[in-house]
Amino acid sequence: MRKLMILALTGIAMFTSSVKAQKIYDFVSVDKQPEYPGGIRKFYDYLGKEIKYPEVAKKNKTQGKVFLSFTVEKTGKLEDVVITKGLTKETDAEAVRVIKNSPKWNPGLIDGKPVRVKYNLNVNFNLSSGTEKKAAVKGGIKPEFPGGTNKLYSYLARNIKYPEQAKKNNTQGKVMLAFNVEKDGALTDVQVINSLSKETDAEAVRVMKSAPRWNPAIDQNGHPVKVKYQMAVNFTMS
């Protein structure tokens, strides 16, 4: 019986170790973020050279962004490439194709050891200049709510509680907010820069302070940076 128990405990330990090895970390939880060889600018160069604007998209004058998510494996290979917000069937397929064919990245590290990391980005299809990169912050990437703008709107819709006083007064409109998106994706220093009412202002601030961590801004060298961000929270009773 003792031998069986030891074997069982060994099996549990091995299973726990295996699960830990397979864990996928988010971008802000690792000591060193994964990156394309040579940095983010080289990755942009790769996209610019490799993406072929689909003929159907050209014909239909389709422009916009394809949002993707993928895992940077411990080997640096990109796996599990999925569309989190599509544009068209053709542009989505082209964005996925190019990401899947990407050279191996430098993997994310924790305590000096490679780990699997979830990564989000978008590819912008623009007819005026071929395929552009994501909007720049000093040559890098803007901060973003996990999953993109639609996910942010869903979060707001689920979590905002319309203040009773605002309902009673039929108060409707926008609360403009400014806040910092820190290097770890946390939102700090949430302030109202254009007020609607005391109650709606307080609710907008509360919800943003409670928001999950965002994907932080990335500078031109591929490093997360702190940036100022502004947005509106809309209160409507319809």
Tab-separated table of C-alpha atoms in Angstrom:
chain	number	residue	atom	x	y	z
A	1	MET	CA	0.000	0.000	0.000
A	2	ARG	CA	2.855	2.361	0.874
A	3	LYS	CA	4.467	1.661	-2.506
A	4	LEU	CA	1.202	2.405	-4.299
A	5	MET	CA	0.833	5.673	-2.383
A	6	ILE	CA	4.374	6.749	-3.285
A	7	LEU	CA	3.707	5.960	-6.939
A	8	ALA	CA	0.460	7.921	-6.812
A	9	LEU	CA	2.159	10.932	-5.243
A	10	THR	CA	4.929	10.733	-7.837
A	11	GLY	CA	2.309	10.689	-10.577
A	12	ILE	CA	0.606	13.767	-9.111
A	13	ALA	CA	3.934	15.597	-8.884
A	14	MET	CA	4.758	14.746	-12.499
A	15	PHE	CA	1.303	15.881	-13.640
A	16	THR	CA	1.637	19.167	-11.725
A	17	SER	CA	5.061	19.754	-13.254
A	18	SER	CA	3.691	19.012	-16.735
A	19	VAL	CA	0.784	21.422	-16.277
A	20	LYS	CA	3.149	24.148	-15.100
A	21	ALA	CA	5.380	23.559	-18.117
A	22	GLN	CA	2.391	23.964	-20.421
A	23	LYS	CA	1.137	27.168	-18.791
A	24	ILE	CA	0.644	30.108	-21.124
A	25	TYR	CA	1.617	33.442	-19.570
A	26	ASP	CA	0.184	36.789	-20.543
A	27	PHE	CA	2.468	39.398	-22.075
A	28	VAL	CA	2.911	41.468	-18.915
A	29	SER	CA	3.609	38.546	-16.551
A	30	VAL	CA	7.024	37.563	-17.871
A	31	ASP	CA	10.457	38.981	-17.057
A	32	LYS	CA	11.334	39.411	-20.724
A	33	GLN	CA	8.674	39.699	-23.412
A	34	PRO	CA	8.923	37.633	-26.576
A	35	GLU	CA	10.059	39.543	-29.628
A	36	TYR	CA	10.716	39.161	-33.314
A	37	PRO	CA	14.446	38.794	-34.101
A	38	GLY	CA	15.828	42.312	-34.395
A	39	GLY	CA	12.866	43.923	-32.659
A	40	ILE	CA	9.455	45.296	-33.537
A	41	ARG	CA	10.686	47.365	-36.501
A	42	LYS	CA	12.098	44.266	-38.157
A	43	PHE	CA	8.755	42.571	-37.630
A	44	TYR	CA	7.017	45.490	-39.338
A	45	ASP	CA	9.468	45.130	-42.219
A	46	TYR	CA	8.592	41.444	-42.415
A	47	LEU	CA	4.862	42.211	-42.567
A	48	GLY	CA	5.381	44.881	-45.204
A	49	LYS	CA	7.332	42.506	-47.444
A	50	GLU	CA	5.264	39.362	-46.963
A	51	ILE	CA	1.623	40.443	-46.876
A	52	LYS	CA	-0.163	40.336	-50.220
A	53	TYR	CA	-3.280	42.482	-50.400
A	54	PRO	CA	-6.084	40.076	-51.442
A	55	GLU	CA	-7.481	40.847	-54.902
A	56	VAL	CA	-11.081	40.637	-53.662
A	57	ALA	CA	-10.244	43.108	-50.891
A	58	LYS	CA	-8.696	45.475	-53.445
A	59	LYS	CA	-11.736	45.171	-55.707
A	60	ASN	CA	-14.120	45.858	-52.825
A	61	LYS	CA	-11.840	48.596	-51.437
A	62	THR	CA	-11.732	46.770	-48.120
A	63	GLN	CA	-9.665	48.560	-45.496
A	64	GLY	CA	-9.297	48.135	-41.752
A	65	LYS	CA	-7.682	46.038	-39.061
A	66	VAL	CA	-7.455	42.308	-38.445
A	67	PHE	CA	-6.920	41.514	-34.754
A	68	LEU	CA	-4.998	38.335	-33.984
A	69	SER	CA	-3.882	36.347	-30.984
A	70	PHE	CA	-1.214	33.649	-30.891
A	71	THR	CA	1.143	31.804	-28.574
A	72	VAL	CA	4.888	32.327	-28.744
A	73	GLU	CA	6.153	28.883	-27.800
A	74	LYS	CA	9.284	28.193	-25.767
A	75	THR	CA	11.023	27.381	-29.049
A	76	GLY	CA	10.017	30.775	-30.480
A	77	LYS	CA	7.566	29.237	-32.931
A	78	LEU	CA	4.172	30.959	-33.294
A	79	GLU	CA	1.244	28.614	-32.668
A	80	ASP	CA	-2.523	28.786	-32.121
A	81	VAL	CA	-2.930	31.803	-34.418
A	82	VAL	CA	-6.558	32.920	-34.187
A	83	ILE	CA	-8.590	35.912	-35.294
A	84	THR	CA	-10.048	37.813	-32.336
A	85	LYS	CA	-11.706	40.416	-34.545
A	86	GLY	CA	-11.899	39.905	-38.277
A	87	LEU	CA	-12.218	42.218	-41.258
A	88	THR	CA	-13.100	39.954	-44.211
A	89	LYS	CA	-12.531	36.303	-44.999
A	90	GLU	CA	-9.725	37.170	-47.407
A	91	THR	CA	-7.854	39.675	-45.239
A	92	ASP	CA	-8.237	37.439	-42.186
A	93	ALA	CA	-6.746	34.482	-44.046
A	94	GLU	CA	-3.821	36.552	-45.318
A	95	ALA	CA	-3.038	37.933	-41.861
A	96	VAL	CA	-3.097	34.424	-40.365
A	97	ARG	CA	-0.931	33.047	-43.182
A	98	VAL	CA	1.807	35.614	-42.696
A	99	ILE	CA	1.879	35.230	-38.909
A	100	LYS	CA	2.022	31.433	-39.196
A	101	ASN	CA	4.932	31.725	-41.641
A	102	SER	CA	6.855	34.136	-39.437
A	103	PRO	CA	10.430	33.242	-38.521
A	104	LYS	CA	10.856	32.014	-34.970
A	105	TRP	CA	10.766	34.734	-32.321
A	106	ASN	CA	12.956	35.105	-29.269
A	107	PRO	CA	10.750	33.488	-26.592
A	108	GLY	CA	9.514	35.114	-23.401
A	109	LEU	CA	11.574	34.437	-20.283
A	110	ILE	CA	10.882	33.938	-16.585
A	111	ASP	CA	13.921	33.509	-14.337
A	112	GLY	CA	15.997	33.163	-17.482
A	113	LYS	CA	13.993	30.199	-18.770
A	114	PRO	CA	11.795	30.251	-21.901
A	115	VAL	CA	8.036	30.092	-21.328
A	116	ARG	CA	4.935	30.081	-23.512
A	117	VAL	CA	3.439	33.576	-23.892
A	118	LYS	CA	0.136	34.837	-25.290
A	119	TYR	CA	0.589	37.709	-27.721
A	120	ASN	CA	-1.939	40.050	-29.339
A	121	LEU	CA	-1.508	42.382	-32.290
A	122	ASN	CA	-3.366	43.730	-35.288
A	123	VAL	CA	-2.549	44.006	-38.957
A	124	ASN	CA	-3.848	47.080	-40.759
A	125	PHE	CA	-4.943	46.760	-44.391
A	126	ASN	CA	-4.853	50.157	-46.073
A	127	LEU	CA	-5.088	50.667	-49.824
A	128	SER	CA	-3.321	54.013	-49.754
A	129	SER	CA	-0.061	52.481	-48.603
A	130	GLY	CA	-0.352	48.744	-48.950
A	131	THR	CA	-0.312	47.100	-45.557
A	132	GLU	CA	0.508	49.378	-42.661
A	133	LYS	CA	1.432	48.489	-39.151
A	134	LYS	CA	-0.501	49.176	-36.046
A	135	ALA	CA	-0.840	52.863	-35.115
A	136	ALA	CA	2.437	54.084	-33.737
A	137	VAL	CA	3.517	55.334	-30.353
A	138	LYS	CA	6.983	56.655	-31.231
A	139	GLY	CA	7.262	53.891	-33.810
A	140	GLY	CA	5.682	51.248	-31.577
A	141	ILE	CA	2.236	49.975	-30.662
A	142	LYS	CA	-0.645	51.654	-28.857
A	143	PRO	CA	-2.074	50.195	-25.624
A	144	GLU	CA	-5.207	48.136	-26.000
A	145	PHE	CA	-7.901	46.454	-23.918
A	146	PRO	CA	-7.430	42.655	-24.142
A	147	GLY	CA	-9.270	41.497	-27.259
A	148	GLY	CA	-9.698	44.969	-28.740
A	149	THR	CA	-12.279	47.737	-28.763
A	150	ASN	CA	-15.326	45.480	-29.004
A	151	LYS	CA	-14.226	43.622	-25.872
A	152	LEU	CA	-13.786	46.960	-24.102
A	153	TYR	CA	-17.327	47.988	-25.035
A	154	SER	CA	-18.622	44.622	-23.805
A	155	TYR	CA	-16.780	45.109	-20.514
A	156	LEU	CA	-18.298	48.576	-20.070
A	157	ALA	CA	-21.811	47.368	-20.933
A	158	ARG	CA	-21.595	44.519	-18.409
A	159	ASN	CA	-20.108	46.504	-15.564
A	160	ILE	CA	-21.509	50.034	-15.686
A	161	LYS	CA	-24.415	50.580	-13.315
A	162	TYR	CA	-26.519	53.529	-14.402
A	163	PRO	CA	-26.721	55.810	-11.330
A	164	GLU	CA	-30.265	56.154	-9.956
A	165	GLN	CA	-29.966	59.931	-9.750
A	166	ALA	CA	-28.874	60.050	-13.385
A	167	LYS	CA	-31.891	57.940	-14.349
A	168	LYS	CA	-34.197	60.207	-12.364
A	169	ASN	CA	-32.748	63.312	-14.037
A	170	ASN	CA	-32.676	61.646	-17.471
A	171	THR	CA	-28.951	62.377	-17.616
A	172	GLN	CA	-27.388	61.119	-20.839
A	173	GLY	CA	-24.129	61.838	-22.617
A	174	LYS	CA	-20.413	61.146	-22.440
A	175	VAL	CA	-17.861	61.236	-19.658
A	176	MET	CA	-14.375	61.878	-21.036
A	177	LEU	CA	-11.605	60.167	-19.091
A	178	ALA	CA	-7.818	60.319	-19.112
A	179	PHE	CA	-5.581	57.730	-17.462
A	180	ASN	CA	-2.171	56.118	-17.621
A	181	VAL	CA	-1.643	52.665	-19.056
A	182	GLU	CA	1.384	51.467	-17.114
A	183	LYS	CA	4.132	49.207	-18.442
A	184	ASP	CA	2.426	46.223	-16.811
A	185	GLY	CA	-0.959	47.146	-18.362
A	186	ALA	CA	-2.478	48.506	-15.140
A	187	LEU	CA	-4.638	51.645	-15.393
A	188	THR	CA	-3.648	54.445	-13.009
A	189	ASP	CA	-4.470	58.093	-12.340
A	190	VAL	CA	-7.977	57.839	-13.827
A	191	GLN	CA	-9.366	61.381	-14.123
A	192	VAL	CA	-12.440	63.050	-15.597
A	193	ILE	CA	-11.478	65.659	-18.201
A	194	ASN	CA	-15.000	66.390	-19.460
A	195	SER	CA	-17.777	65.918	-16.907
A	196	LEU	CA	-21.397	64.837	-17.398
A	197	SER	CA	-22.683	64.694	-13.815
A	198	LYS	CA	-21.240	63.886	-10.407
A	199	GLU	CA	-22.872	60.454	-10.388
A	200	THR	CA	-21.982	59.398	-13.938
A	201	ASP	CA	-18.440	60.715	-13.528
A	202	ALA	CA	-17.938	58.620	-10.399
A	203	GLU	CA	-19.327	55.501	-12.088
A	204	ALA	CA	-17.131	55.915	-15.163
A	205	VAL	CA	-14.042	56.296	-12.971
A	206	ARG	CA	-15.028	53.276	-10.849
A	207	VAL	CA	-15.429	50.983	-13.840
A	208	MET	CA	-12.141	52.000	-15.441
A	209	LYS	CA	-10.260	51.582	-12.167
A	210	SER	CA	-11.690	48.055	-11.948
A	211	ALA	CA	-10.782	47.152	-15.544
A	212	PRO	CA	-8.494	44.202	-16.233
A	213	ARG	CA	-4.943	44.950	-17.239
A	214	TRP	CA	-4.543	46.161	-20.808
A	215	ASN	CA	-1.937	45.149	-23.348
A	216	PRO	CA	0.616	47.922	-22.754
A	217	ALA	CA	2.071	50.270	-25.341
A	218	ILE	CA	5.230	48.976	-26.994
A	219	ASP	CA	8.049	51.269	-28.061
A	220	GLN	CA	10.067	50.971	-31.260
A	221	ASN	CA	12.511	48.627	-29.527
A	222	GLY	CA	9.773	46.218	-28.502
A	223	HIS	CA	9.654	47.241	-24.830
A	224	PRO	CA	6.477	48.083	-22.865
A	225	VAL	CA	6.154	51.771	-21.982
A	226	LYS	CA	3.837	53.917	-19.868
A	227	VAL	CA	1.489	56.121	-21.922
A	228	LYS	CA	-1.400	58.537	-21.390
A	229	TYR	CA	-4.743	57.450	-22.843
A	230	GLN	CA	-8.073	59.222	-23.312
A	231	MET	CA	-11.497	57.757	-23.993
A	232	ALA	CA	-15.209	58.445	-23.580
A	233	VAL	CA	-17.717	56.430	-21.564
A	234	ASN	CA	-21.201	56.845	-22.994
A	235	PHE	CA	-24.280	56.925	-20.757
A	236	THR	CA	-27.527	56.414	-22.661
A	237	MET	CA	-30.910	55.236	-21.405
A	238	SER	CA	-32.157	53.893	-24.735
